[in-house]
Coordinates of C-alpha atoms in Angstrom, one line a residue:
M300 CA 171.9 64.1 113.6
D301 CA 173.7 65.9 116.4
K302 CA 171.4 67.7 118.9
L303 CA 172.3 71.1 120.2
D304 CA 172.6 71.8 123.9
S305 CA 169.7 74.1 123.6
K306 CA 167.5 71.4 122.4
A307 CA 167.4 70.1 125.9
A308 CA 165.6 73.2 127.0
V309 CA 162.2 71.6 126.6
C310 CA 162.9 68.3 128.4
D311 CA 166.2 68.4 130.3
F312 CA 164.5 68.8 133.7
D313 CA 162.4 65.8 134.6
P314 CA 159.6 67.0 136.9
I315 CA 158.7 63.4 137.7
A316 CA 162.2 62.3 138.8
G317 CA 163.2 65.7 139.9
S318 CA 166.6 65.3 138.1
I319 CA 168.8 68.1 136.9
P320 CA 170.6 68.4 133.5
A321 CA 173.6 66.0 133.4
T322 CA 176.9 65.9 131.5
K323 CA 176.1 65.2 127.9
V324 CA 178.1 62.4 126.2
E325 CA 178.1 61.6 122.5
I326 CA 178.3 57.9 121.6
T327 CA 179.6 56.8 118.2
P328 CA 179.1 53.2 117.1
L329 CA 181.4 51.5 114.6
V330 CA 180.7 47.9 113.5
I331 CA 183.3 45.7 111.8
C332 CA 183.6 42.2 110.3
F333 CA 180.0 41.3 109.7
H334 CA 179.5 37.7 108.5
H335 CA 183.2 37.1 108.5
L336 CA 182.3 33.4 109.1
F337 CA 180.9 33.4 105.5
L338 CA 184.1 34.7 103.9
P339 CA 185.8 31.3 103.6
F340 CA 182.7 30.2 101.5
F341 CA 183.2 33.2 99.3
L342 CA 186.9 32.4 98.8
F343 CA 186.1 28.8 98.2
F344 CA 183.8 29.6 95.2
V345 CA 186.3 32.2 93.9
C346 CA 189.1 29.5 93.9
L347 CA 186.7 27.0 92.4
S348 CA 186.1 28.9 89.3
P349 CA 189.6 28.7 87.7
C350 CA 189.9 25.1 88.8
L351 CA 186.9 24.1 86.8
F352 CA 188.7 25.2 83.6
L353 CA 191.3 22.4 84.3
V354 CA 189.1 19.8 85.9
P355 CA 185.7 19.2 84.3
V356 CA 183.0 19.1 87.0
S357 CA 179.3 18.6 86.2
L358 CA 176.8 21.3 86.9
S359 CA 175.0 18.9 89.3
V360 CA 178.0 18.8 91.6
C361 CA 178.1 22.6 91.7
L362 CA 174.4 22.7 92.5
C363 CA 174.9 20.3 95.4
L364 CA 177.8 22.4 96.8
Y365 CA 175.6 25.5 96.4
V366 CA 172.5 24.1 98.2
S367 CA 174.5 22.5 101.0
F368 CA 176.3 25.9 101.6
C369 CA 173.2 27.9 101.6
M370 CA 171.1 25.7 103.8
S371 CA 173.9 25.5 106.4
L372 CA 173.4 29.2 106.9
S373 CA 169.7 30.1 106.7
V374 CA 166.6 29.9 104.5
S375 CA 166.5 33.7 104.1
F376 CA 170.2 33.8 103.0
F377 CA 169.3 30.9 100.5
L378 CA 166.4 32.9 99.0
T379 CA 168.5 36.2 98.8
L380 CA 171.4 34.4 97.2
S381 CA 169.2 32.5 94.7
C382 CA 167.6 35.7 93.6
H383 CA 171.0 37.3 92.9
L384 CA 172.2 34.1 91.2
F385 CA 169.3 33.8 88.9
L386 CA 169.8 37.4 87.6
S387 CA 173.5 37.1 87.1
L388 CA 173.4 33.6 85.7
S389 CA 170.9 34.6 83.0
V390 CA 173.4 37.2 81.8
L391 CA 176.4 35.0 81.8
L392 CA 174.7 32.2 80.0
C393 CA 174.6 34.4 77.0
L394 CA 178.4 34.9 77.3
C395 CA 178.7 31.1 77.8
R396 CA 177.5 30.4 74.2
S397 CA 179.8 33.1 72.7
F398 CA 183.0 32.0 74.4
S399 CA 182.4 28.3 74.9
V400 CA 182.6 28.4 78.7
S401 CA 181.1 25.4 80.5
L402 CA 178.0 25.8 82.6
S403 CA 179.8 24.8 85.8
V404 CA 182.4 27.5 85.3
C405 CA 179.7 30.0 84.6
F406 CA 177.7 28.9 87.7
S407 CA 180.7 29.2 90.0
L408 CA 181.7 32.6 88.8
C409 CA 178.1 33.8 89.3
L410 CA 177.9 32.2 92.7
S411 CA 181.1 33.8 94.0
F412 CA 179.9 37.2 92.8
C413 CA 176.4 36.7 94.4
V414 CA 177.9 35.5 97.7
F415 CA 179.8 38.7 97.9
L416 CA 176.6 40.7 97.2
S417 CA 174.7 38.8 99.8
L418 CA 177.4 39.4 102.5
C419 CA 177.2 43.1 102.0
V420 CA 174.4 44.2 104.4
S421 CA 172.4 47.4 104.8
S422 CA 173.0 47.8 108.5
V423 CA 171.6 49.9 111.3
V424 CA 172.4 50.0 115.0
V425 CA 169.5 50.5 117.5
L426 CA 170.3 51.7 121.1
Y427 CA 168.1 50.6 124.0
T428 CA 168.4 52.0 127.5
Q429 CA 167.1 50.2 130.7
G430 CA 164.9 51.9 133.2
V431 CA 166.4 52.1 136.7
E432 CA 163.2 50.9 138.4
T433 CA 161.3 48.9 135.8
K434 CA 164.4 47.2 134.3
Q435 CA 162.5 47.4 130.9
W436 CA 164.5 48.0 127.8
R437 CA 163.3 51.0 125.8
E438 CA 164.5 52.1 122.4
F439 CA 166.5 55.3 122.6
G440 CA 167.5 55.9 119.0
R441 CA 168.7 54.5 115.7
T442 CA 171.6 55.3 113.4
E443 CA 171.1 55.9 109.7
V444 CA 171.0 52.9 107.4
I445 CA 174.3 52.3 105.6
D446 CA 173.9 50.1 102.5
N447 CA 176.2 47.4 101.1
T448 CA 179.1 47.4 103.5
L449 CA 180.5 45.0 106.0
N450 CA 182.1 47.7 108.1
P451 CA 179.6 50.6 108.5
D452 CA 180.8 53.9 110.0
F453 CA 177.7 55.8 111.1
V454 CA 177.3 59.6 111.0
R455 CA 174.3 59.8 113.3
K456 CA 175.3 59.7 117.0
Y457 CA 173.6 59.1 120.3
I458 CA 173.6 61.9 122.8
L459 CA 173.1 60.6 126.4
D460 CA 172.9 62.2 129.8
Y461 CA 175.8 60.8 131.8
F462 CA 175.6 60.3 135.6
F463 CA 178.8 59.2 137.3
E464 CA 176.8 57.9 140.3
E465 CA 174.4 55.8 138.4
K466 CA 174.7 52.4 136.5
Q467 CA 173.3 53.2 133.1
N468 CA 172.7 50.0 131.2
L469 CA 172.8 50.1 127.4
R470 CA 172.1 47.5 124.7
F471 CA 173.1 47.9 121.1
D472 CA 171.3 45.7 118.5
V473 CA 172.6 45.4 114.9
Y474 CA 170.2 44.6 112.1
D475 CA 170.4 44.0 108.3
I476 CA 167.6 46.2 106.9
D477 CA 165.5 44.3 104.2
S478 CA 162.6 46.7 103.7
K479 CA 161.2 50.1 104.7
S480 CA 159.4 48.7 107.7
P481 CA 160.3 50.4 111.1
D482 CA 159.6 47.1 112.9
M483 CA 162.9 45.6 113.7
A484 CA 161.3 42.1 114.0
K485 CA 160.9 42.2 110.2
H486 CA 164.6 42.5 109.6
D487 CA 167.6 40.2 110.0
F488 CA 169.1 40.3 113.5
L489 CA 173.0 40.4 113.2
G490 CA 174.0 40.6 116.9
Q491 CA 173.9 42.6 120.0
V492 CA 176.1 43.8 122.9
F493 CA 175.4 44.8 126.5
C494 CA 177.4 47.4 128.4
T495 CA 177.1 50.4 130.7
L496 CA 177.7 54.0 129.8
G497 CA 180.3 54.2 132.5
E498 CA 182.1 51.2 130.9
I499 CA 182.4 53.2 127.6
V500 CA 183.5 56.4 129.3
G501 CA 186.0 54.6 131.5
S502 CA 187.7 52.6 128.7
P503 CA 191.1 53.7 127.5
A504 CA 190.6 56.8 125.3
S505 CA 186.8 56.3 126.0
R506 CA 186.8 53.6 123.3
L507 CA 185.2 50.3 124.1
E508 CA 185.5 47.3 121.7
K509 CA 183.3 44.3 122.3
P510 CA 182.3 41.2 120.3
L511 CA 178.7 41.0 119.1
G512 CA 176.7 38.1 120.5
G513 CA 173.1 37.1 120.5
I514 CA 173.3 34.3 117.9
P515 CA 174.3 31.0 119.5
G516 CA 177.2 29.3 117.9
K517 CA 178.1 32.1 115.5
K518 CA 180.7 34.9 115.6
C519 CA 178.8 38.0 114.6
G520 CA 181.6 40.6 114.4
T521 CA 182.7 43.4 116.6
I522 CA 181.3 46.8 117.7
I523 CA 183.5 49.7 118.7
L524 CA 181.8 52.4 120.9
S525 CA 183.4 55.8 121.4
A526 CA 182.3 58.4 123.9
E527 CA 183.2 62.1 124.1
E528 CA 181.9 64.7 126.5
L529 CA 180.2 67.4 124.5
G530 CA 181.4 71.0 125.0
N531 CA 179.1 74.0 125.5
C532 CA 179.8 75.7 122.2
R533 CA 176.5 76.5 120.5
E534 CA 177.7 77.9 117.2
V535 CA 176.4 76.5 113.9
V536 CA 178.8 76.9 111.0
T537 CA 177.8 77.1 107.3
M538 CA 180.4 76.4 104.6
Q539 CA 180.6 75.3 101.0
F540 CA 183.3 73.3 99.2
C541 CA 184.1 72.7 95.5
A542 CA 186.8 70.5 93.9
H543 CA 188.9 70.8 90.7
K544 CA 190.3 68.1 88.5
L545 CA 189.6 65.1 90.7
D546 CA 190.7 61.6 89.5
K547 CA 188.5 59.8 86.9
K548 CA 187.2 56.6 88.5
D549 CA 184.3 55.5 86.4
F550 CA 185.0 53.4 83.2
F551 CA 182.0 54.8 81.2
G552 CA 182.0 58.3 82.8
K553 CA 184.0 60.6 85.0
S554 CA 183.4 60.3 88.8
D555 CA 180.5 60.7 91.2
P556 CA 182.3 62.5 94.1
F557 CA 181.2 63.0 97.6
M558 CA 183.1 64.1 100.8
V559 CA 183.3 62.6 104.3
F560 CA 184.4 64.7 107.2
Y561 CA 186.0 63.3 110.4
R562 CA 187.2 64.9 113.6
S563 CA 190.3 63.6 115.4
N564 CA 190.3 61.9 118.7
E565 CA 192.9 62.0 121.5
D566 CA 194.1 58.4 120.7
G567 CA 194.8 59.3 117.0
T568 CA 191.6 57.8 115.6
F569 CA 188.9 59.7 113.8
T570 CA 185.2 60.0 114.2
I571 CA 182.9 60.6 111.2
C572 CA 180.8 63.7 111.6
H573 CA 179.4 64.6 108.2
K574 CA 178.8 63.3 104.6
T575 CA 178.1 65.6 101.7
E576 CA 175.7 64.7 98.9
V577 CA 176.9 62.9 95.7
V578 CA 177.5 65.0 92.6
K579 CA 177.1 62.8 89.6
N580 CA 179.4 62.5 86.6
T581 CA 181.9 65.3 87.1
L582 CA 185.5 65.9 88.1
N583 CA 184.8 69.5 89.2
P584 CA 182.0 69.1 91.7
V585 CA 180.4 72.0 93.7
W586 CA 178.7 70.6 96.8
Q587 CA 175.7 72.2 98.4
P588 CA 176.4 74.4 101.5
I589 CA 176.5 72.4 104.7
S590 CA 175.4 73.6 108.1
I591 CA 176.8 71.7 111.1
P592 CA 177.2 72.5 114.8
V593 CA 180.8 73.5 115.6
R594 CA 181.0 71.0 118.4
A595 CA 180.3 68.2 115.9
I596 CA 183.4 68.9 113.9
C597 CA 185.8 70.0 116.7
N598 CA 183.8 70.1 120.0
G599 CA 185.1 73.6 120.7
D600 CA 188.8 72.9 120.1
F601 CA 189.5 75.1 117.1
N602 CA 193.0 73.6 116.5
R603 CA 191.7 70.0 116.4
T604 CA 192.5 68.2 113.2
I605 CA 189.7 67.7 110.8
K606 CA 190.2 65.1 108.0
A607 CA 188.2 65.1 104.8
E608 CA 188.1 62.1 102.5
V609 CA 186.9 62.3 98.9
Y610 CA 185.3 59.2 97.3
D611 CA 183.7 58.2 94.0
W612 CA 180.3 56.9 94.7
D613 CA 179.4 53.3 93.5
R614 CA 175.9 51.9 93.6
D615 CA 177.1 48.6 95.3
G616 CA 178.6 50.5 98.2
S617 CA 182.2 49.8 97.3
H618 CA 183.1 53.5 96.9
D619 CA 186.4 54.3 95.3
F620 CA 188.8 56.3 97.4
I621 CA 190.1 59.4 95.5
G622 CA 192.2 61.1 98.2
E623 CA 192.2 63.0 101.5
F624 CA 193.4 66.2 103.2
T625 CA 193.4 67.6 106.7
T626 CA 192.6 71.0 108.1
S627 CA 191.2 72.6 111.3
Y628 CA 188.4 74.8 112.2
R629 CA 190.8 77.7 112.8
D630 CA 192.1 77.3 109.3
L631 CA 188.6 77.1 107.8
S632 CA 187.6 80.3 109.7
R633 CA 190.0 82.2 107.4
G634 CA 187.3 81.9 104.8
Q635 CA 187.7 81.7 101.0
S636 CA 191.4 82.3 100.3
Q637 CA 194.6 80.5 99.2
F638 CA 194.9 79.1 102.7
N639 CA 191.8 77.0 102.1
V640 CA 192.8 75.3 98.9
Y641 CA 193.8 71.7 99.7
E642 CA 195.5 69.1 97.6
V643 CA 193.6 65.8 97.6
V644 CA 196.3 63.1 98.1
N645 CA 196.0 59.3 97.7
A646 CA 199.0 58.0 99.8
K647 CA 199.0 54.6 98.1
K648 CA 199.0 56.1 94.7
K649 CA 201.8 58.5 95.7
L650 CA 204.0 55.6 96.8
K651 CA 203.6 53.8 93.4
K652 CA 204.1 56.8 91.1
K653 CA 207.1 59.0 91.4
R654 CA 205.6 61.9 89.4
Y655 CA 202.4 61.8 91.3
M656 CA 201.3 65.2 92.5
N657 CA 197.8 64.9 93.7
S658 CA 194.3 63.6 92.8
G659 CA 192.8 67.1 92.5
T660 CA 192.1 70.0 94.8
V661 CA 189.3 70.9 97.1
S662 CA 188.7 74.5 98.1
L663 CA 186.4 76.4 100.4
S664 CA 184.2 78.1 97.8
K665 CA 182.0 80.0 100.3
G666 CA 183.4 81.6 103.5
L667 CA 182.2 80.4 106.9
S668 CA 179.2 82.0 108.4
V669 CA 178.8 81.3 112.1
D670 CA 175.5 81.7 113.9
V671 CA 174.7 81.1 117.6
F672 CA 171.2 79.5 117.4
L673 CA 169.7 78.8 120.8
F674 CA 166.2 77.3 121.2
S675 CA 165.1 79.2 124.2
P676 CA 165.8 82.8 122.9
F677 CA 163.4 82.3 120.0
F678 CA 160.6 81.7 122.5
S679 CA 161.8 84.1 125.2
F680 CA 162.3 87.1 123.0
R681 CA 160.4 86.7 119.7
T682 CA 158.8 83.5 118.5
Q683 CA 155.3 82.6 119.5
I684 CA 154.2 79.0 119.2
H685 CA 150.7 78.2 117.7
F686 CA 149.5 74.7 118.6
T687 CA 146.7 73.0 116.7
V688 CA 145.4 69.4 117.3
A689 CA 143.7 67.1 114.9
I690 CA 142.0 63.9 116.1
D691 CA 141.0 60.8 114.1
F692 CA 137.3 60.1 114.2
T693 CA 137.2 57.2 111.7
A694 CA 135.2 54.0 112.4
S695 CA 138.3 51.9 112.7
N696 CA 138.7 53.3 116.2
G697 CA 135.7 51.2 117.3
N698 CA 132.4 52.2 119.0
P699 CA 133.2 54.8 121.7
S700 CA 130.6 53.2 124.0
Q701 CA 132.5 49.9 124.1
S702 CA 135.6 49.3 126.2
T703 CA 137.5 47.9 123.2
S704 CA 137.3 51.3 121.4
L705 CA 140.3 53.5 121.3
H706 CA 137.9 56.4 122.0
Y707 CA 136.3 54.7 125.0
M708 CA 135.8 57.1 127.8
N709 CA 136.8 55.2 130.9
P710 CA 135.7 57.1 134.0
Y711 CA 138.8 56.0 135.9
Q712 CA 141.6 56.6 133.3
M713 CA 142.3 58.5 130.1
N714 CA 142.2 56.7 126.7
A715 CA 145.2 56.7 124.4
Y716 CA 144.0 59.8 122.5
A717 CA 143.6 61.8 125.7
M718 CA 147.0 60.7 127.0
A719 CA 148.8 61.6 123.8
L720 CA 147.1 65.0 123.6
K721 CA 147.8 65.8 127.3
A722 CA 151.4 64.6 127.1
V723 CA 152.3 66.9 124.1
G724 CA 149.9 69.7 124.8
E725 CA 150.9 70.4 128.4
I726 CA 154.5 71.0 127.4
I727 CA 154.0 73.0 124.3
Q728 CA 151.2 75.2 125.7
D729 CA 153.8 76.9 127.9
Y730 CA 155.1 78.6 124.7
D731 CA 151.7 79.9 123.7
S732 CA 150.9 83.0 125.6
D733 CA 147.1 83.0 125.4
K734 CA 146.7 79.2 125.8
M735 CA 143.9 79.2 123.2
F736 CA 144.2 76.3 120.7
P737 CA 142.2 75.3 117.6
A738 CA 141.1 71.7 117.9
L739 CA 139.9 69.8 114.8
G740 CA 138.6 66.4 114.0
F741 CA 138.5 64.4 110.8
G742 CA 136.8 61.3 109.3
A743 CA 133.4 61.7 110.9
K744 CA 129.8 62.2 109.9
L745 CA 128.4 65.5 111.3
P746 CA 124.9 66.2 112.4
P747 CA 122.3 67.0 111.3
D748 CA 122.6 65.8 107.7
G749 CA 125.4 63.2 108.1
R750 CA 128.0 64.9 105.8
V751 CA 131.5 63.5 106.1
S752 CA 134.1 66.1 107.2
H753 CA 137.9 65.9 107.4
E754 CA 138.2 69.3 109.1
F755 CA 135.6 70.1 111.7
P756 CA 135.9 72.0 115.0
L757 CA 135.7 69.9 118.1
N758 CA 133.8 72.6 119.9
G759 CA 131.2 72.9 117.0
N760 CA 132.0 76.5 116.3
I761 CA 133.1 76.9 112.7
E762 CA 133.8 80.6 113.2
N763 CA 136.0 80.1 116.2
P764 CA 137.4 76.6 116.8
Y765 CA 139.6 77.7 119.7
C766 CA 139.6 75.8 123.0
N767 CA 140.8 77.2 126.3
G768 CA 143.9 75.2 127.3
M769 CA 144.3 71.4 127.4
E770 CA 141.2 71.0 129.6
G771 CA 139.1 72.9 127.0
I772 CA 140.4 70.6 124.2
L773 CA 139.7 67.4 126.2
D774 CA 136.2 68.7 127.0
A775 CA 135.5 69.4 123.4
Y776 CA 136.9 66.0 122.4
H777 CA 134.6 64.2 124.8
Q778 CA 131.6 66.2 123.7
S779 CA 132.3 65.5 120.0
L780 CA 132.3 61.8 120.7
K781 CA 128.7 62.1 121.8
T782 CA 127.5 64.1 118.7
V783 CA 129.4 62.9 115.6
Q784 CA 129.3 59.4 114.0
L785 CA 132.7 57.8 113.4
Y786 CA 133.2 57.1 109.7
G787 CA 136.1 57.5 107.4
P788 CA 138.4 57.5 105.4
T789 CA 141.6 58.7 107.1
N790 CA 142.6 61.9 105.3
F791 CA 145.4 64.1 106.6
A792 CA 145.8 66.6 103.8
P793 CA 142.8 68.9 104.8
V794 CA 144.1 69.6 108.4
V795 CA 147.7 70.0 107.1
N796 CA 146.6 72.5 104.5
H797 CA 144.4 74.2 107.1
V798 CA 147.4 75.0 109.4
A799 CA 149.7 75.7 106.4
K800 CA 147.3 78.5 105.3
Y801 CA 147.9 80.4 108.6
A802 CA 151.7 79.6 108.6
A803 CA 151.9 81.1 105.1
A804 CA 150.5 84.4 106.3
V805 CA 153.5 85.1 108.6
Q806 CA 157.0 84.0 107.7
D807 CA 159.1 86.6 109.5
G808 CA 160.1 84.3 112.4
S809 CA 157.7 85.8 114.9
Q810 CA 155.3 82.8 114.7
Y811 CA 155.8 79.1 114.5
F812 CA 153.0 76.6 114.0
V813 CA 152.9 73.0 115.4
L814 CA 150.2 70.5 114.3
L815 CA 149.6 67.4 116.4
I816 CA 147.7 64.6 114.5
I817 CA 146.6 61.7 116.6
T818 CA 145.4 58.7 114.5
D819 CA 144.8 55.0 114.7
G820 CA 145.3 53.6 111.2
V821 CA 146.6 53.7 107.7
I822 CA 146.4 57.0 105.9
S823 CA 144.0 57.0 102.9
D824 CA 145.2 60.1 101.0
M825 CA 148.9 59.5 101.0
A826 CA 149.6 61.3 97.7
Q827 CA 147.7 64.4 98.7
T828 CA 149.3 64.4 102.2
K829 CA 152.8 64.1 100.8
E830 CA 152.1 67.1 98.5
A831 CA 150.7 69.1 101.4
I832 CA 153.8 68.3 103.6
V833 CA 156.2 69.2 100.8
N834 CA 154.4 72.6 100.4
A835 CA 154.4 73.1 104.2
A836 CA 158.1 72.4 104.5
K837 CA 159.0 75.9 103.4
L838 CA 156.7 77.4 106.0
P839 CA 157.2 78.0 109.7
M840 CA 155.5 74.8 110.6
S841 CA 156.1 71.3 112.1
I842 CA 153.9 68.2 112.2
I843 CA 153.7 65.6 115.0
I844 CA 151.9 62.4 114.2
V845 CA 151.1 60.0 117.1
G846 CA 149.8 56.6 116.2
V847 CA 147.6 54.9 118.8
G848 CA 146.4 51.3 118.8
Q849 CA 148.0 48.2 117.4
A850 CA 147.7 48.9 113.6
E851 CA 150.7 48.8 111.2
F852 CA 152.0 52.3 110.7
D853 CA 154.6 51.5 108.0
A854 CA 153.3 54.2 105.7
M855 CA 153.7 56.9 108.4
V856 CA 157.5 56.3 108.4
E857 CA 157.6 57.6 104.8
L858 CA 156.2 60.9 106.0
D859 CA 158.8 61.1 108.7
G860 CA 161.8 62.1 106.6
D861 CA 164.6 61.3 109.0
D862 CA 166.4 59.0 106.5
I863 CA 164.8 59.8 103.2
R864 CA 163.4 63.3 102.6
I865 CA 159.8 63.2 101.5
S866 CA 159.0 64.2 97.9
S867 CA 155.9 64.8 95.8
R868 CA 155.6 65.2 92.0
G869 CA 159.4 65.2 91.7
K870 CA 159.7 68.1 94.3
L871 CA 161.8 67.4 97.4
A872 CA 160.7 68.9 100.7
E873 CA 162.9 71.8 101.8
R874 CA 163.3 70.3 105.3
D875 CA 162.1 67.5 107.5
I876 CA 159.0 68.8 109.4
V877 CA 157.3 65.5 110.4
Q878 CA 157.9 63.5 113.5
F879 CA 156.0 60.2 113.8
V880 CA 155.9 57.9 116.8
P881 CA 153.6 54.9 117.8
F882 CA 152.3 55.5 121.3
R883 CA 152.5 51.8 122.1
D884 CA 156.3 52.0 122.2
Y885 CA 156.0 54.4 125.1
M886 CA 153.4 52.6 127.3
D887 CA 154.8 51.7 130.6
R888 CA 154.1 48.0 131.4
T889 CA 153.5 48.7 135.1
G890 CA 150.6 50.9 134.2
N891 CA 152.3 54.2 135.1
H892 CA 150.5 56.5 132.6
V893 CA 152.4 59.6 133.9
L894 CA 155.7 58.0 132.9
S895 CA 154.3 56.9 129.5
M896 CA 153.2 60.4 128.8
A897 CA 156.5 61.9 129.8
R898 CA 158.4 59.5 127.5
L899 CA 156.1 60.3 124.6
A900 CA 156.4 64.1 125.1
K901 CA 160.2 64.0 125.3
D902 CA 160.6 62.1 122.0
V903 CA 157.9 63.8 119.9
L904 CA 159.1 67.2 120.8
A905 CA 162.8 66.4 120.4
E906 CA 162.9 67.4 116.7
I907 CA 160.9 70.7 117.0
P908 CA 164.0 72.8 118.0
D909 CA 166.1 71.7 115.1
Q910 CA 163.2 72.2 112.7
L911 CA 162.5 75.7 114.0
I912 CA 166.2 76.6 113.8
L913 CA 166.6 75.3 110.3
Y914 CA 163.6 77.4 109.2
M915 CA 165.2 80.5 110.7
K916 CA 168.5 79.7 109.1
N917 CA 167.0 79.1 105.7
R918 CA 165.2 82.5 105.9
G919 CA 168.3 84.3 107.2
I920 CA 166.4 85.2 110.4
K921 CA 168.6 86.1 113.4
P922 CA 167.5 85.9 117.0
C923 CA 168.6 89.5 117.8
S924 CA 166.1 91.5 115.7
L925 CA 162.5 91.8 116.8
P926 CA 159.8 91.9 114.0
P927 CA 156.6 93.8 114.5
P928 CA 153.9 92.1 116.5
Y929 CA 151.8 89.6 114.4
E930 CA 148.1 90.0 113.9
E931 CA 146.2 87.3 112.3
P932 CA 144.8 88.4 108.9
G933 CA 141.3 90.0 109.1
A934 CA 140.8 89.4 112.8
E935 CA 141.0 91.5 115.9
D936 CA 141.0 88.5 118.2
H937 CA 140.9 84.9 116.9
D938 CA 139.7 84.4 113.4
H939 CA 140.6 80.8 112.7
T940 CA 137.5 80.3 110.5
L941 CA 137.3 77.0 108.7
T942 CA 137.1 77.6 104.9
T943 CA 137.0 74.0 103.8
P944 CA 133.4 72.8 103.2
I945 CA 132.0 70.8 106.1

């Protein structure tokens, strides 16, 4: 997802390093020729199949060829291929009996098909940057996962600060994703490349092509890295497209069309910038309106060529090309008219058929609406941030009196909970005028009767759980550790619903609520939490989850809807409002806790501007009109009374 210039308002200036905002450069990765070493094997088995019709070969010979082929690669490849083979072979065995085809022919046909499936990977590229002083590699970001393709072209870009006078070392790692786990060690490593940002920018047309390495003795493919300096245009454009009489591509249906948009580069190449959703089984699709920064599609050059390709979606990733057309932002700005009806042309089909006209038409069904959404004006002129913190008091944190506990109060340094709280809170408190924050805890037994609560005030005041600034929250947190008993389970839904109740009371854009949850373990009420998040997604609210400790946080990734939007009871969240990060990924190995906190704050707050802006856009709220001042319901000062039983 492209980041707006204004997003940098929170974190561009680094008070630790004293640096000023730099030139912003967008890096686009393109990977080609994965596993091309395996392709001869695929061709071998394809050629073997017809030969077996003429020369009888026993099934045992085929099995020997198969095992020797697989084991020469890897055990994981052997297991994956065997799984595919078992499923397809069981189907073709039935055909074998009907058409009197030998088992060896059947086996070879299945194997060639399965090898092809196994070669098609679900790939992701992870970018790491290297610290100037520590020389430690730190993950900067990941592309989206693209399924079933050997040549992925990623929509999600990396936006980096470029300093001409510095050597900025980069590392790009490529993985084949096998599960939903965010831990890259659990996925297949496909190769990596090292370079500097200056090397990419200084290449001809700012396009660097390098071979992937990292696996001794194997050619892993090639990665192409393109760089472009981002302009200062801050407009966000909303447009909607529909198509008419597209080509029929599916044998048992019509087509499942989607569109891919590209912007042209100076060297004549194109960079992908957006994909629409897939509309199933129709030749006349109407796609959902898309909102995209103007600089993502043309970088401020209104005459720049924009290419749109139309495909028929296939489950195996081998999408069928229907056709393409070109336009420009200036043409699109004419709105819904005859100027924005485009013929979808398939050049290969046109060469073969003399009477070929087109493969359908695409038109702009809804005129462009352009908004200038800046992050800072929402805070400077109208939007007040309300920050709430919720801390995990479950027993899995360990006894607070012991040094092994995540809640241990070391007199010489802060624990992980305090560092995460201080890192995020000290930045976001600047956008809250009164610096009074409700602080909650969950998963503890409360005195005097030992009842378990998942929504209790850290200061012990049910009627007014507000704390004065970050120091007030830290004092209340330390005091709670002395009075409550750590217990369980780990339930998020009560604190999410608590904040959502107040967010639901004011939806005019004057207020925005941010909930910070700090936890150490696996969530216990996943279904209830997902439902609470889906309901909160339509409210002026964002949720930050920071995981502390060494536990597995795989389930948390499901809540962070960067790749797959969270859903509950068949209802999809209106927008992504959750950002999850494990604090251990930001710990500086030299023990510099200030640097660790700065890194954490920068990443967890990075998505808040886009989440806020998307809420404003969805509600049609403009930054120019000031709503009346907000007063909390039924209170003259602060009435943040807890209504959930404690």
